[in-house]
Coordinates of C-alpha atoms in Angstrom, one line a residue:
M1 CA -30.9 25.4 -54.2
R2 CA -32.9 22.8 -52.3
V3 CA -31.6 19.2 -52.5
S4 CA -34.2 16.5 -52.5
R5 CA -34.2 13.9 -49.7
S6 CA -33.3 11.1 -52.1
L7 CA -30.4 13.1 -53.5
R8 CA -29.3 13.9 -50.0
H9 CA -29.3 10.2 -49.1
R10 CA -27.3 9.3 -52.2
W11 CA -24.8 12.0 -51.3
V12 CA -24.5 10.6 -47.7
R13 CA -24.1 7.1 -49.0
A14 CA -21.4 8.2 -51.5
T15 CA -19.6 10.2 -48.8
A16 CA -19.7 7.2 -46.4
A17 CA -18.4 5.0 -49.2
A18 CA -15.5 7.4 -49.8
V19 CA -14.7 7.6 -46.1
L20 CA -15.0 3.8 -45.9
G21 CA -12.7 3.4 -48.8
T22 CA -10.1 5.6 -47.0
C23 CA -10.5 3.6 -43.9
V24 CA -10.0 0.4 -45.8
A25 CA -6.8 1.8 -47.3
A26 CA -5.6 2.8 -43.8
V27 CA -6.4 -0.7 -42.6
C28 CA -4.5 -2.2 -45.4
A29 CA -1.5 0.0 -44.6
A30 CA -1.9 -0.9 -40.9
Q31 CA -1.6 -4.6 -41.8
D32 CA 2.1 -4.2 -41.4
I33 CA 3.1 -6.1 -38.3
K34 CA 4.1 -3.5 -35.8
I35 CA 6.4 -4.2 -32.9
G36 CA 6.9 -1.5 -30.3
A37 CA 10.3 -1.1 -28.6
L38 CA 9.5 0.7 -25.4
M39 CA 13.0 1.1 -24.0
P40 CA 15.5 3.6 -22.6
F41 CA 17.2 5.5 -25.4
S42 CA 18.5 8.2 -23.1
G43 CA 20.0 8.1 -19.6
P44 CA 22.3 5.6 -18.0
A45 CA 20.6 2.5 -19.5
T46 CA 20.8 3.8 -23.1
S47 CA 23.2 1.1 -24.3
W48 CA 20.8 -1.6 -23.3
G49 CA 17.9 0.1 -25.1
I50 CA 20.0 0.6 -28.3
S51 CA 21.2 -3.1 -28.3
M52 CA 17.8 -4.6 -27.7
A53 CA 15.9 -2.4 -30.1
G54 CA 18.6 -3.0 -32.7
A55 CA 18.3 -6.8 -32.2
I56 CA 14.5 -6.5 -32.8
E57 CA 15.1 -4.4 -35.9
M58 CA 17.7 -6.9 -37.3
A59 CA 15.2 -9.8 -36.9
A60 CA 12.6 -7.7 -38.7
E61 CA 14.9 -6.7 -41.5
E62 CA 15.8 -10.4 -42.2
V63 CA 12.1 -11.2 -42.7
N64 CA 11.4 -8.1 -44.8
A65 CA 14.4 -8.9 -47.1
T66 CA 12.4 -12.0 -48.2
G67 CA 9.3 -9.8 -49.0
G68 CA 7.8 -9.9 -45.5
L69 CA 6.4 -12.4 -43.1
E70 CA 4.0 -14.8 -44.8
V71 CA 0.8 -15.2 -42.7
A72 CA -2.1 -17.1 -44.1
G73 CA -0.8 -16.7 -47.6
K74 CA -0.1 -13.0 -47.4
K75 CA 3.1 -11.1 -47.0
H76 CA 3.4 -8.6 -44.1
K77 CA 6.2 -6.1 -43.6
V78 CA 7.5 -6.0 -40.0
T79 CA 7.9 -2.5 -38.7
V80 CA 9.6 -1.6 -35.4
I81 CA 8.5 1.6 -33.6
R82 CA 10.8 3.0 -31.0
Y83 CA 9.7 5.1 -28.0
D84 CA 12.1 6.3 -25.3
D85 CA 10.7 5.4 -21.8
K86 CA 13.9 6.7 -20.0
S87 CA 13.2 3.7 -17.6
K88 CA 10.5 5.9 -16.1
P89 CA 6.9 4.6 -15.5
S90 CA 5.3 7.9 -16.6
D91 CA 7.2 7.8 -20.0
A92 CA 6.4 4.2 -20.4
V93 CA 2.7 4.8 -20.0
T94 CA 2.8 7.6 -22.6
G95 CA 4.7 5.4 -25.0
M96 CA 2.4 2.4 -24.5
N97 CA -0.7 4.5 -25.1
R98 CA 0.8 5.8 -28.3
L99 CA 1.7 2.3 -29.5
I100 CA -1.7 0.9 -28.7
Y101 CA -4.1 3.8 -29.7
E102 CA -2.2 5.6 -32.4
D103 CA 0.2 3.1 -33.9
R104 CA -2.2 0.1 -33.4
A105 CA 0.8 -2.1 -32.4
K106 CA -0.2 -5.6 -31.1
Y107 CA 3.3 -6.5 -29.9
V108 CA 5.5 -4.5 -27.6
Y109 CA 8.9 -5.0 -25.9
T110 CA 9.3 -3.4 -22.5
F111 CA 12.5 -3.0 -20.4
S112 CA 12.5 -2.1 -16.7
S113 CA 10.3 -3.6 -14.0
A114 CA 8.8 -0.2 -13.1
S115 CA 7.9 0.5 -16.7
Q116 CA 6.4 -3.0 -17.4
L117 CA 4.3 -2.9 -14.2
A118 CA 3.0 0.6 -15.1
V119 CA 1.8 -0.6 -18.5
A120 CA 0.9 -4.2 -17.8
Q121 CA -2.8 -3.7 -17.2
T122 CA -3.3 -1.5 -20.3
A123 CA -1.5 -4.0 -22.4
T124 CA -3.6 -6.8 -21.0
D125 CA -6.9 -4.9 -21.5
N126 CA -6.0 -4.4 -25.1
K127 CA -4.7 -7.9 -25.6
V128 CA -1.2 -6.7 -26.6
I129 CA 1.5 -9.3 -26.3
T130 CA 4.4 -7.8 -24.3
I131 CA 7.9 -9.3 -24.4
V132 CA 9.3 -8.2 -21.1
Q133 CA 12.9 -7.7 -19.9
A134 CA 11.7 -6.8 -16.4
Y135 CA 13.2 -8.9 -13.5
A136 CA 10.2 -8.5 -11.2
A137 CA 8.3 -11.7 -10.5
K138 CA 5.1 -9.7 -10.7
A139 CA 5.7 -9.0 -14.4
L140 CA 4.6 -12.5 -15.1
D141 CA 1.6 -12.6 -12.8
K142 CA -1.3 -14.7 -14.1
A143 CA -3.3 -11.4 -14.3
Y144 CA -1.1 -10.5 -17.3
P145 CA -1.6 -13.5 -19.6
Y146 CA -0.1 -11.7 -22.6
A147 CA 3.3 -11.1 -21.0
F148 CA 6.2 -13.3 -21.9
R149 CA 9.7 -12.9 -20.5
T150 CA 12.5 -13.9 -22.9
V151 CA 15.5 -13.2 -20.6
I152 CA 16.5 -15.3 -17.6
T153 CA 16.5 -13.4 -14.3
T154 CA 18.3 -13.6 -11.0
N155 CA 15.5 -15.9 -9.9
E156 CA 16.8 -18.5 -12.4
F157 CA 20.6 -17.8 -12.5
A158 CA 21.5 -16.4 -9.1
G159 CA 21.6 -19.8 -7.4
P160 CA 24.0 -21.7 -9.5
Q161 CA 26.0 -18.6 -10.4
T162 CA 26.5 -17.3 -6.9
K163 CA 27.4 -20.9 -5.7
W164 CA 30.2 -21.1 -8.3
L165 CA 31.4 -17.6 -7.6
A166 CA 31.4 -18.2 -3.8
Q167 CA 33.5 -21.3 -4.3
K168 CA 35.8 -19.7 -6.8
L169 CA 36.4 -16.4 -4.9
K170 CA 36.1 -17.7 -1.4
A171 CA 33.8 -14.6 -0.7
R172 CA 31.6 -14.9 2.3
R173 CA 30.4 -11.3 2.8
V174 CA 29.3 -9.5 -0.4
G175 CA 28.5 -5.8 -0.7
V176 CA 25.8 -4.7 -3.1
L177 CA 24.4 -1.3 -4.2
F178 CA 20.9 -1.4 -5.7
P179 CA 18.8 1.3 -7.3
N180 CA 15.8 1.8 -5.1
N181 CA 13.2 0.7 -7.6
E182 CA 11.1 -2.4 -8.5
S183 CA 14.0 -4.1 -10.2
G184 CA 16.5 -3.3 -7.5
Q185 CA 14.2 -4.6 -4.8
Q186 CA 13.5 -7.8 -6.7
I187 CA 17.2 -8.5 -7.4
A188 CA 18.1 -7.7 -3.7
A189 CA 15.6 -10.3 -2.6
D190 CA 17.0 -12.9 -5.1
F191 CA 20.5 -12.1 -4.0
A192 CA 19.9 -12.4 -0.3
K193 CA 18.4 -15.9 -0.9
A194 CA 21.2 -17.0 -3.3
Y195 CA 24.2 -15.7 -1.4
G196 CA 22.7 -17.0 1.8
A197 CA 22.4 -20.4 0.3
A198 CA 26.0 -20.1 -0.9
G199 CA 27.2 -19.5 2.6
G200 CA 27.4 -15.8 3.2
P201 CA 25.4 -12.7 3.9
V202 CA 24.7 -9.8 1.6
V203 CA 25.4 -6.3 2.9
Q204 CA 23.0 -4.0 1.0
E205 CA 22.8 -0.3 0.2
F206 CA 20.1 1.3 -1.9
F207 CA 20.3 4.7 -3.7
E208 CA 17.8 7.0 -5.4
G209 CA 17.6 8.2 -9.0
D210 CA 20.6 8.9 -11.2
R211 CA 23.2 9.1 -8.5
V212 CA 26.8 9.4 -9.6
D213 CA 28.7 9.8 -6.3
F214 CA 28.9 6.4 -4.6
A215 CA 31.9 7.0 -2.4
P216 CA 29.9 7.4 0.8
L217 CA 27.9 4.2 0.2
L218 CA 31.0 2.3 -0.8
T219 CA 32.9 3.5 2.2
R220 CA 30.1 2.3 4.4
L221 CA 30.2 -1.2 2.7
M222 CA 34.0 -1.4 3.1
E223 CA 33.7 -0.5 6.8
K224 CA 31.6 -3.6 7.2
K225 CA 34.5 -5.8 6.0
I226 CA 33.0 -7.0 2.7
D227 CA 35.0 -9.6 0.7
A228 CA 33.5 -8.8 -2.7
I229 CA 31.2 -6.3 -4.5
D230 CA 28.4 -7.3 -6.8
L231 CA 27.2 -4.8 -9.4
D232 CA 24.0 -6.5 -10.6
G233 CA 20.8 -4.4 -10.8
N234 CA 22.7 -1.3 -12.1
S235 CA 22.8 0.1 -15.6
P236 CA 26.2 -0.2 -17.4
T237 CA 27.1 3.4 -16.8
T238 CA 26.2 3.2 -13.1
A239 CA 28.0 -0.1 -12.7
G240 CA 31.1 1.4 -14.3
L241 CA 31.0 4.3 -11.9
I242 CA 30.7 2.1 -8.9
L243 CA 33.6 -0.1 -10.0
K244 CA 35.8 2.9 -10.8
Q245 CA 35.1 4.6 -7.4
A246 CA 35.5 1.4 -5.5
R247 CA 39.0 0.9 -6.9
E248 CA 39.8 4.6 -6.2
L249 CA 38.8 4.1 -2.6
G250 CA 41.3 1.2 -2.4
F251 CA 38.9 -1.8 -2.5
K252 CA 41.1 -4.7 -3.8
G253 CA 38.6 -7.6 -3.5
P254 CA 36.9 -9.2 -6.4
V255 CA 34.0 -7.4 -8.2
V256 CA 31.3 -9.3 -10.0
R257 CA 28.3 -8.5 -12.1
T258 CA 25.9 -11.3 -11.5
G259 CA 23.4 -10.1 -14.1
G260 CA 22.7 -7.3 -16.6
E261 CA 25.4 -7.5 -19.2
S262 CA 27.0 -4.7 -21.4
T263 CA 30.5 -5.3 -20.3
Q264 CA 32.2 -3.1 -22.8
D265 CA 30.2 -0.1 -21.6
I266 CA 31.4 -0.8 -18.0
I267 CA 35.0 -1.0 -19.2
D268 CA 34.6 2.3 -21.1
V269 CA 33.4 4.0 -17.9
A270 CA 35.6 2.4 -15.3
G271 CA 38.7 2.0 -17.4
K272 CA 40.7 -1.1 -18.2
T273 CA 42.8 -1.1 -15.0
A274 CA 39.7 -1.0 -12.7
S275 CA 37.9 -3.5 -14.9
E276 CA 40.6 -6.1 -14.9
G277 CA 39.4 -9.4 -13.3
L278 CA 35.7 -8.3 -13.2
Y279 CA 33.4 -11.4 -13.3
V280 CA 30.3 -10.9 -15.4
H281 CA 27.1 -12.7 -16.2
L282 CA 26.7 -13.5 -19.9
P283 CA 23.4 -14.5 -21.5
A284 CA 25.3 -15.5 -24.6
D285 CA 28.9 -16.5 -25.5
F286 CA 30.4 -14.1 -28.1
N287 CA 33.0 -16.8 -28.9
D288 CA 30.3 -19.1 -30.3
P289 CA 30.4 -18.6 -34.1
P290 CA 26.7 -17.8 -34.7
V291 CA 26.7 -15.3 -31.8
A292 CA 30.0 -13.8 -33.0
A293 CA 28.6 -13.4 -36.5
F294 CA 25.5 -11.7 -35.2
K295 CA 27.6 -9.4 -33.0
Q296 CA 29.8 -8.4 -36.0
Q297 CA 26.8 -7.6 -38.1
F298 CA 25.2 -5.5 -35.3
D299 CA 28.4 -3.6 -34.5
Q300 CA 28.9 -2.7 -38.1
K301 CA 25.3 -1.5 -38.5
Y302 CA 24.8 0.4 -35.2
K303 CA 28.5 1.5 -34.5
V304 CA 28.1 0.5 -30.8
A305 CA 29.1 -2.5 -28.9
L306 CA 26.3 -5.2 -28.7
S307 CA 25.2 -6.2 -25.2
A308 CA 25.0 -9.9 -24.8
A309 CA 21.6 -9.3 -23.3
A310 CA 20.3 -8.4 -26.8
V311 CA 21.0 -11.9 -28.1
P312 CA 17.9 -13.3 -26.3
T313 CA 15.9 -10.3 -27.6
Y314 CA 16.8 -11.3 -31.2
V315 CA 16.0 -14.9 -30.5
S316 CA 12.6 -14.0 -28.9
T317 CA 11.7 -11.8 -31.9
K318 CA 12.3 -14.8 -34.2
L319 CA 10.1 -16.9 -31.9
L320 CA 7.4 -14.3 -31.9
L321 CA 7.3 -14.0 -35.7
A322 CA 7.2 -17.8 -36.0
A323 CA 4.3 -17.8 -33.6
I324 CA 2.4 -15.3 -35.7
Q325 CA 2.9 -17.5 -38.7
K326 CA 1.7 -20.6 -36.9
A327 CA -1.3 -18.7 -35.6
G328 CA -2.3 -17.7 -39.1
S329 CA -3.1 -14.2 -37.9
A330 CA -1.2 -11.1 -36.9
E331 CA -4.2 -9.6 -35.3
N332 CA -5.4 -12.5 -33.2
T333 CA -3.0 -12.1 -30.3
E334 CA -4.8 -14.8 -28.3
A335 CA -3.9 -17.3 -31.0
V336 CA -0.4 -16.0 -31.3
G337 CA 0.0 -16.3 -27.5
R338 CA -1.1 -19.9 -27.6
A339 CA 1.3 -20.6 -30.5
L340 CA 4.2 -19.0 -28.5
E341 CA 3.4 -21.1 -25.5
Q342 CA 3.8 -24.2 -27.5
V343 CA 7.6 -23.6 -28.1
R344 CA 9.5 -26.7 -27.2
D345 CA 13.3 -27.2 -27.7
A346 CA 13.2 -24.4 -30.4
P347 CA 16.7 -24.2 -32.0
S348 CA 18.4 -20.9 -31.7
M349 CA 21.9 -19.4 -31.4
L350 CA 21.5 -19.8 -27.7
G351 CA 20.8 -23.5 -28.0
P352 CA 17.4 -25.2 -27.4
V353 CA 14.8 -22.7 -26.0
N354 CA 12.0 -23.8 -23.7
W355 CA 9.5 -22.3 -21.2
I356 CA 9.9 -22.9 -17.5
T357 CA 7.9 -25.7 -15.8
P358 CA 7.2 -26.3 -12.1
K359 CA 9.9 -29.0 -12.2
D360 CA 12.5 -26.7 -13.6
L361 CA 12.7 -24.5 -10.6
A362 CA 11.7 -25.2 -7.0
G363 CA 9.3 -22.6 -5.7
N364 CA 8.5 -21.3 -9.2
P365 CA 7.1 -17.8 -8.3
Y366 CA 5.3 -17.2 -11.6
G367 CA 1.6 -17.5 -12.2
T368 CA 2.3 -18.6 -15.8
R369 CA 4.9 -20.6 -17.7
H370 CA 5.9 -17.6 -19.7
Q371 CA 9.5 -17.5 -18.4
I372 CA 12.1 -18.6 -21.0
L373 CA 14.9 -21.0 -20.1
T374 CA 18.3 -21.0 -21.8
R375 CA 21.8 -21.8 -20.8
F376 CA 24.1 -18.9 -19.7
Y377 CA 27.7 -18.2 -18.9
I378 CA 30.1 -16.5 -16.5
G379 CA 32.9 -14.4 -18.1
Q380 CA 35.9 -12.6 -16.8
V381 CA 37.5 -9.4 -18.1
R382 CA 41.1 -10.0 -19.1
A383 CA 43.2 -7.2 -20.7
G384 CA 40.0 -5.5 -21.7
K385 CA 38.3 -8.5 -23.3
V386 CA 35.8 -11.0 -21.8
A387 CA 36.7 -14.7 -21.6
V388 CA 34.1 -17.3 -20.8
V389 CA 35.1 -19.2 -17.6
A390 CA 32.0 -21.2 -16.9
T391 CA 28.9 -22.5 -18.6
C392 CA 25.7 -22.8 -16.6
D393 CA 22.2 -24.2 -16.4
L394 CA 19.6 -24.1 -13.7
Q395 CA 21.4 -26.6 -11.6
S396 CA 25.1 -25.7 -11.7
C397 CA 28.0 -23.9 -13.4
S398 CA 31.1 -25.7 -14.7

């Protein structure tokens, strides 16, 4: 049967309307605020990924329990989408592409420097706000205006922290083992500067991949008469292995972890005896009542020990959601970015939160002011528990 042209046109219009109706429904479903967690959920850094993703999810669940985030008079459910990047750039690229082009996420948390730098341009091109954990200075380059870093890095804390440790431990020659990647290279440069200013040289060794036998590298460091070992730059599992093997080789000097928390995981790998006396960097104080309550809630929900590094992740998620509200749009990431930039003395369980200014840090290496500033702490392992022994800011620890 022949169909008239006018009938054909009506059929096309009806079909288009039906398709459009489906698209409108999909758009409505997509109005959930989607936050990507592009982090390691396998491999040596798994505990970091679980802690940080869990912190994002807990912040989202708090908002959803009230009916969703109210933006311009409408409630939006906040959904967290996890992808395992294994701390590998290739997996990070795959995950970011899925988050942007399939999930339509406008906000993504990234973890390692290598992963962030691999996805930074794609995120920028698509105006996706990335909340980065990467230590590399290049992660905040002015070419990536949608990147915000909500953890302090060795560039901020290495100076006051290493000065305090050098005075406390009388260590003048520090041995360090770094993964040979973007993060390791950045931390090595920060360390050389900080320990040099504190009065002593850093003796460095780099290693490739998921190495587990560190005895040859440690032996080489010990032959160079090091006074202390610093574990910063390594995943909790790797740090625990280095600590355990150093003690087995007879190293009796102090061991410190200047950055990158997850102390319980280090203790679990190295053992209580080897871990006794370990000095650690703490982004948060678990003895502080709000932080202690958050940790208890997290531990009960996820059945794993919370890394203190996840506390800034939780705080930053609350800041991000508040910025979306202030911008009046979950889709307009330019407006959300401007609202996030306007954070001043924001109250949080970490105390007042601000962004860095040129006056805050001499030689500020960042092309933007998207580096967060919070206080931090130095802890020491005593009988398997961490006790805070110093509170720090950008100038000093006391």
